[in-house]
CSV table of C-alpha atoms in Angstrom, one decimal:
chain,number,residue,atom,x,y,z
A,1,UNK,CA,97.7,20.4,94.7
A,2,UNK,CA,100.6,22.4,96.1
A,3,UNK,CA,101.0,19.8,98.9
A,4,UNK,CA,101.1,17.0,96.4
A,5,UNK,CA,103.7,18.7,94.3
A,6,UNK,CA,105.9,19.3,97.4
A,7,UNK,CA,105.5,15.6,98.4
A,8,UNK,CA,106.6,14.5,94.9
A,9,UNK,CA,109.6,16.8,95.0
A,10,UNK,CA,110.6,15.4,98.5
A,11,UNK,CA,110.2,11.8,97.2
A,12,UNK,CA,112.7,12.6,94.4
A,13,UNK,CA,115.3,14.0,96.7
A,14,UNK,CA,118.3,11.6,97.3
A,15,UNK,CA,118.4,10.0,100.7
A,16,UNK,CA,120.7,11.7,103.2
A,17,UNK,CA,124.1,10.1,103.4
A,18,UNK,CA,125.5,8.4,106.6
A,19,UNK,CA,127.3,11.2,108.6
A,20,UNK,CA,131.1,10.8,108.6
A,21,UNK,CA,131.0,10.9,112.4
A,22,UNK,CA,128.8,7.7,112.5
A,23,UNK,CA,131.2,5.3,110.8
A,24,UNK,CA,134.8,4.1,110.5
A,25,UNK,CA,136.8,3.9,107.3
A,26,UNK,CA,137.4,0.2,107.7
A,27,UNK,CA,135.6,-2.8,109.1
A,28,UNK,CA,135.8,-6.6,109.0
A,29,UNK,CA,132.9,-7.5,106.7
A,30,UNK,CA,132.2,-7.6,103.0
A,31,UNK,CA,130.8,-4.1,102.7
A,32,UNK,CA,132.1,-0.8,104.0
A,33,UNK,CA,130.2,0.9,106.8
A,34,UNK,CA,129.2,3.9,104.6
A,35,UNK,CA,127.2,1.5,102.4
A,36,UNK,CA,125.8,-1.0,105.0
A,37,UNK,CA,124.8,1.8,107.3
A,38,UNK,CA,123.0,3.8,104.6
A,39,UNK,CA,119.3,4.1,103.6
A,40,UNK,CA,120.0,2.4,100.2
A,41,UNK,CA,121.1,-0.7,102.0
A,42,UNK,CA,117.9,-0.7,104.1
A,43,UNK,CA,115.9,-0.6,100.9
A,44,UNK,CA,118.1,-3.1,98.9
A,45,UNK,CA,119.9,-5.2,101.4
A,46,UNK,CA,122.4,-8.0,100.6
A,47,UNK,CA,123.9,-10.6,102.9
A,48,UNK,CA,126.7,-9.4,105.2
A,49,UNK,CA,129.5,-11.7,106.2
A,50,UNK,CA,132.2,-11.1,108.8
A,51,UNK,CA,135.6,-11.9,107.1
A,52,UNK,CA,136.4,-15.6,107.1
A,53,UNK,CA,134.0,-16.8,109.8
A,54,UNK,CA,131.7,-19.0,107.7
A,55,UNK,CA,134.7,-20.6,106.0
A,56,UNK,CA,136.6,-21.1,109.2
A,57,UNK,CA,133.7,-22.9,110.8
A,58,UNK,CA,132.5,-24.7,107.7
A,59,UNK,CA,132.3,-28.1,109.4
A,60,UNK,CA,129.8,-26.8,111.9
A,61,UNK,CA,127.5,-25.5,109.2
A,62,UNK,CA,127.7,-28.7,107.2
A,63,UNK,CA,126.6,-30.6,110.4
A,64,UNK,CA,123.7,-28.1,110.9
A,65,UNK,CA,122.6,-28.6,107.3
A,66,UNK,CA,121.6,-32.2,108.1
A,67,UNK,CA,119.5,-31.3,111.1
A,68,UNK,CA,115.8,-30.6,110.4
A,69,UNK,CA,114.9,-29.4,113.9
A,70,UNK,CA,115.7,-25.9,115.0
A,71,UNK,CA,116.1,-26.8,118.7
A,72,UNK,CA,118.5,-29.6,117.7
A,73,UNK,CA,120.6,-27.2,115.7
A,74,UNK,CA,120.6,-24.7,118.6
A,75,UNK,CA,121.9,-27.3,121.0
A,76,UNK,CA,124.6,-28.4,118.6
A,77,UNK,CA,125.7,-24.8,118.1
A,78,UNK,CA,126.0,-24.3,121.9
A,79,UNK,CA,127.9,-27.5,122.3
A,80,UNK,CA,130.2,-26.4,119.5
A,81,UNK,CA,130.8,-23.1,121.2
A,82,UNK,CA,131.6,-24.7,124.5
A,83,UNK,CA,134.1,-27.1,123.0
A,84,UNK,CA,135.6,-24.7,120.5
A,85,UNK,CA,136.2,-21.9,123.0
A,86,UNK,CA,137.0,-24.1,126.0
A,87,UNK,CA,134.2,-22.4,127.9
A,88,UNK,CA,134.2,-25.1,130.6
A,89,UNK,CA,138.0,-25.6,130.7
A,90,UNK,CA,139.4,-22.2,131.5
A,91,UNK,CA,142.7,-23.3,132.8
A,92,UNK,CA,143.4,-25.1,129.6
A,93,UNK,CA,142.5,-21.9,127.8
A,94,UNK,CA,145.2,-20.1,129.8
A,95,UNK,CA,143.3,-18.7,132.8
A,96,UNK,CA,145.3,-18.7,136.1
A,97,UNK,CA,143.1,-20.0,139.0
A,98,UNK,CA,142.1,-17.3,141.4
A,99,UNK,CA,139.3,-15.1,142.7
A,100,UNK,CA,138.5,-13.8,139.2
A,101,UNK,CA,137.6,-17.2,138.0
A,102,UNK,CA,133.8,-16.9,138.4
A,103,UNK,CA,133.5,-13.6,136.5
A,104,UNK,CA,135.7,-15.0,133.7
A,105,UNK,CA,133.5,-18.1,133.5
A,106,UNK,CA,130.5,-15.9,132.9
A,107,UNK,CA,132.3,-13.7,130.3
A,108,UNK,CA,131.0,-15.6,127.2
A,109,UNK,CA,128.6,-15.0,124.4
A,110,UNK,CA,125.6,-16.1,126.5
A,111,UNK,CA,126.5,-13.6,129.3
A,112,UNK,CA,126.7,-10.8,126.7
A,113,UNK,CA,123.2,-11.3,125.2
A,114,UNK,CA,121.7,-11.9,128.6
A,115,UNK,CA,123.3,-8.7,129.9
A,116,UNK,CA,122.1,-6.8,126.9
A,117,UNK,CA,118.5,-7.9,127.6
A,118,UNK,CA,118.7,-6.7,131.2
A,119,UNK,CA,120.6,-3.4,130.5
A,120,UNK,CA,121.9,-2.4,127.1
A,121,UNK,CA,123.9,0.5,128.8
A,122,UNK,CA,125.8,-1.9,131.1
A,123,UNK,CA,129.2,-3.6,130.7
A,124,UNK,CA,127.8,-6.3,128.3
A,125,UNK,CA,126.1,-3.6,126.2
A,126,UNK,CA,129.4,-1.8,125.9
A,127,UNK,CA,131.2,-5.0,124.7
A,128,UNK,CA,128.5,-5.6,122.1
A,129,UNK,CA,128.6,-2.0,120.8
A,130,UNK,CA,132.4,-2.1,120.6
A,131,UNK,CA,132.2,-5.4,118.7
A,132,UNK,CA,129.7,-3.8,116.3
A,133,UNK,CA,132.1,-1.0,115.7
A,134,UNK,CA,135.0,-3.2,114.9
A,135,UNK,CA,133.1,-5.7,112.7
A,136,UNK,CA,130.7,-3.4,110.9
A,137,UNK,CA,132.4,0.0,111.2
A,138,UNK,CA,129.3,1.7,112.7
A,139,UNK,CA,130.2,3.9,115.7
A,140,UNK,CA,128.1,3.8,118.9
A,141,UNK,CA,126.0,7.0,119.3
A,142,UNK,CA,124.7,6.4,122.8
A,143,UNK,CA,125.7,4.4,125.9
A,144,UNK,CA,124.3,5.7,129.2
A,145,UNK,CA,124.3,9.1,127.5
A,146,UNK,CA,125.4,10.6,124.1
A,147,UNK,CA,128.8,9.7,122.8
A,148,UNK,CA,129.4,12.6,120.5
A,149,UNK,CA,132.2,14.2,122.7
A,150,UNK,CA,135.1,11.8,122.3
A,151,UNK,CA,136.9,13.7,125.1
A,152,UNK,CA,134.0,13.5,127.5
A,153,UNK,CA,133.5,11.4,130.6
A,154,UNK,CA,130.6,9.4,129.1
A,155,UNK,CA,132.6,8.3,126.1
A,156,UNK,CA,135.6,7.3,128.3
A,157,UNK,CA,133.4,5.4,130.6
A,158,UNK,CA,132.0,3.5,127.6
A,159,UNK,CA,135.5,2.6,126.4
A,160,UNK,CA,136.5,1.5,129.9
A,161,UNK,CA,133.4,-0.7,130.2
A,162,UNK,CA,134.0,-2.3,126.9
A,163,UNK,CA,137.7,-2.9,127.6
A,164,UNK,CA,137.1,-4.4,131.0
A,165,UNK,CA,134.3,-6.7,129.6
A,166,UNK,CA,136.8,-8.1,127.0
A,167,UNK,CA,139.7,-8.5,129.4
A,168,UNK,CA,141.0,-12.1,129.9
A,169,UNK,CA,138.1,-13.7,128.0
A,170,UNK,CA,138.2,-16.7,125.7
A,171,UNK,CA,138.2,-14.9,122.4
A,172,UNK,CA,134.9,-13.3,123.2
A,173,UNK,CA,134.8,-11.2,120.0
A,174,UNK,CA,135.3,-14.4,118.0
A,175,UNK,CA,132.4,-16.0,119.9
A,176,UNK,CA,130.2,-13.0,118.9
A,177,UNK,CA,131.4,-13.4,115.3
A,178,UNK,CA,130.2,-16.9,115.2
A,179,UNK,CA,126.9,-16.1,117.0
A,180,UNK,CA,126.1,-13.5,114.4
A,181,UNK,CA,127.0,-16.0,111.6
A,182,UNK,CA,124.8,-18.6,113.2
A,183,UNK,CA,121.9,-16.1,113.5
A,184,UNK,CA,122.2,-15.4,109.8
A,185,UNK,CA,122.2,-19.1,109.0
A,186,UNK,CA,119.0,-19.6,111.0
A,187,UNK,CA,117.2,-16.6,109.6
A,188,UNK,CA,117.9,-17.9,106.1
A,189,UNK,CA,116.5,-21.3,107.0
A,190,UNK,CA,113.4,-19.8,108.7
A,191,UNK,CA,112.6,-17.0,106.2
A,192,UNK,CA,114.2,-18.2,103.0
A,193,UNK,CA,114.7,-15.3,100.5
A,194,UNK,CA,112.8,-12.8,102.6
A,195,UNK,CA,115.1,-9.7,102.9
A,196,UNK,CA,113.2,-7.8,105.6
A,197,UNK,CA,111.3,-8.3,108.8
A,198,UNK,CA,108.8,-5.7,110.1
A,199,UNK,CA,109.9,-4.7,113.6
A,200,UNK,CA,108.7,-2.2,116.2
A,201,UNK,CA,110.4,0.0,118.8
A,202,UNK,CA,108.6,1.9,121.6
A,203,UNK,CA,109.9,5.3,122.5
A,204,UNK,CA,108.7,8.3,124.6
A,205,UNK,CA,110.2,11.1,122.6
A,206,UNK,CA,111.3,11.4,119.0
A,207,UNK,CA,114.2,13.5,120.0
A,208,UNK,CA,115.7,10.3,121.6
A,209,UNK,CA,116.9,9.6,118.1
A,210,UNK,CA,118.9,11.6,115.6
A,211,UNK,CA,116.6,12.7,112.8
A,212,UNK,CA,118.3,12.9,109.4
A,213,UNK,CA,115.2,13.9,107.4
A,214,UNK,CA,111.5,14.5,108.0
A,215,UNK,CA,109.2,13.1,105.3
A,216,UNK,CA,105.5,13.1,104.6
A,217,UNK,CA,102.9,10.8,106.1
A,218,UNK,CA,104.6,10.3,109.4
A,219,UNK,CA,107.8,8.9,107.9
A,220,UNK,CA,111.2,10.0,109.2
A,221,UNK,CA,114.8,9.0,108.3
A,222,UNK,CA,116.7,8.5,111.5
A,223,UNK,CA,120.2,7.5,112.6
A,224,UNK,CA,120.0,4.6,115.1
A,225,UNK,CA,122.6,3.6,117.6
A,226,UNK,CA,125.0,1.0,116.2
A,227,UNK,CA,123.1,-1.7,118.1
A,228,UNK,CA,119.4,-1.5,119.1
A,229,UNK,CA,116.5,-3.5,120.5
A,230,UNK,CA,113.4,-4.1,118.5
A,231,UNK,CA,110.4,-6.4,118.9
A,232,UNK,CA,108.3,-8.4,116.5
A,233,UNK,CA,105.3,-7.9,118.7
A,234,UNK,CA,103.6,-4.5,118.4
A,235,UNK,CA,101.8,-4.9,121.7
A,236,UNK,CA,105.1,-5.5,123.4
A,237,UNK,CA,106.5,-2.2,121.9
A,238,UNK,CA,103.5,-0.4,123.5
A,239,UNK,CA,105.0,-1.1,126.9
A,240,UNK,CA,108.2,1.0,126.2
A,241,UNK,CA,106.8,4.3,125.1
A,242,UNK,CA,104.0,6.5,123.8
A,243,UNK,CA,105.2,6.3,120.2
A,244,UNK,CA,106.0,3.3,118.1
A,245,UNK,CA,108.7,3.3,115.4
A,246,UNK,CA,107.8,0.8,112.7
A,247,UNK,CA,110.5,-0.2,110.2
A,248,UNK,CA,111.5,-2.8,107.7
A,249,UNK,CA,114.8,-4.2,109.1
A,250,UNK,CA,117.1,-6.1,106.7
A,251,UNK,CA,117.5,-9.7,108.0
A,252,UNK,CA,121.2,-9.3,107.3
A,253,UNK,CA,121.3,-6.6,110.1
A,254,UNK,CA,119.9,-8.8,112.8
A,255,UNK,CA,122.6,-9.8,115.2
A,256,UNK,CA,120.5,-11.9,117.6
A,257,UNK,CA,116.9,-12.7,118.4
A,258,UNK,CA,115.6,-14.4,121.6
A,259,UNK,CA,114.2,-17.6,120.2
A,260,UNK,CA,117.5,-18.3,118.4
A,261,UNK,CA,118.7,-20.2,121.5
A,262,UNK,CA,115.6,-21.5,123.2
A,263,UNK,CA,115.5,-21.2,127.0
A,264,UNK,CA,118.4,-18.8,127.2
A,265,UNK,CA,116.3,-15.6,127.5
A,266,UNK,CA,112.9,-14.6,128.7
A,267,UNK,CA,110.4,-14.0,126.0
A,268,UNK,CA,110.8,-14.7,122.3
A,269,UNK,CA,110.1,-11.4,120.6
A,270,UNK,CA,113.2,-9.3,121.0
A,271,UNK,CA,115.5,-8.7,118.1
A,272,UNK,CA,119.0,-7.0,118.5
A,273,UNK,CA,119.5,-5.0,115.3
A,274,UNK,CA,122.6,-3.4,113.8
A,275,UNK,CA,122.1,0.3,113.3
A,276,UNK,CA,122.8,3.0,110.8
A,277,UNK,CA,120.2,5.0,108.9
A,278,UNK,CA,116.7,3.8,108.6
A,279,UNK,CA,113.4,5.1,107.3
A,280,UNK,CA,110.7,4.6,110.0
A,281,UNK,CA,107.0,5.2,110.3
A,282,UNK,CA,105.9,6.8,113.6
A,283,UNK,CA,102.6,5.9,115.2
A,284,UNK,CA,100.9,6.9,118.5
A,285,UNK,CA,99.2,4.4,120.7
């Protein structure tokens, strides 16, 4: 009886707020970071839009509306990106010919998501986390180590990697803006009004994550990094740790998933998810 009463009292407690150290006061989307990064948003999500992107590329989405096949839409999207951002005409985009040409050719949205898939703590991962900070206002918590010390070597290495990854690119952040917007478009077509997807993340230790609140029945409220990998395949999550975090992820916080662009990445079950506070269930193998 006492345990039941304690559980009821805990359920009535307000969810912990997003720590001030985890977000910026401004961002470039339709909700402030303190709201979109909170637990209430996870429970009651709404669409997120990066300022002006859908309107600026309205012609693309009108074209996609008329295409019934997902693979056809994906190809049209990639063709649009190539032409719009001059990805195959770098001199016309302002690049001076020279020995850095090859690396700049690869510095596009496809290179970023491929690089994330191979190593989320590499240069491409730093670029994506920095993009998430500027667009959604959620600060990175980890990149090849904890980022809590803003004067520390790990944090400065993270800033350096992100800066070098963006240098002399063809509006790389704008490419990522449109990739996220296209991802949201495809999720809406595939899942309709569904506001969440159940996703899984394998871990070895719970202390790999910042715990905001411990709750009954194996539930915890945790603060994730500002960008994270999940999978829609529970068996796949088993391969990455002894524990599995199970959570309902708002579709509006999915930045990219592998089958969005067929043939671009190995496998079709990884989802790259914008972070913040989440309630998760913890299960052992």
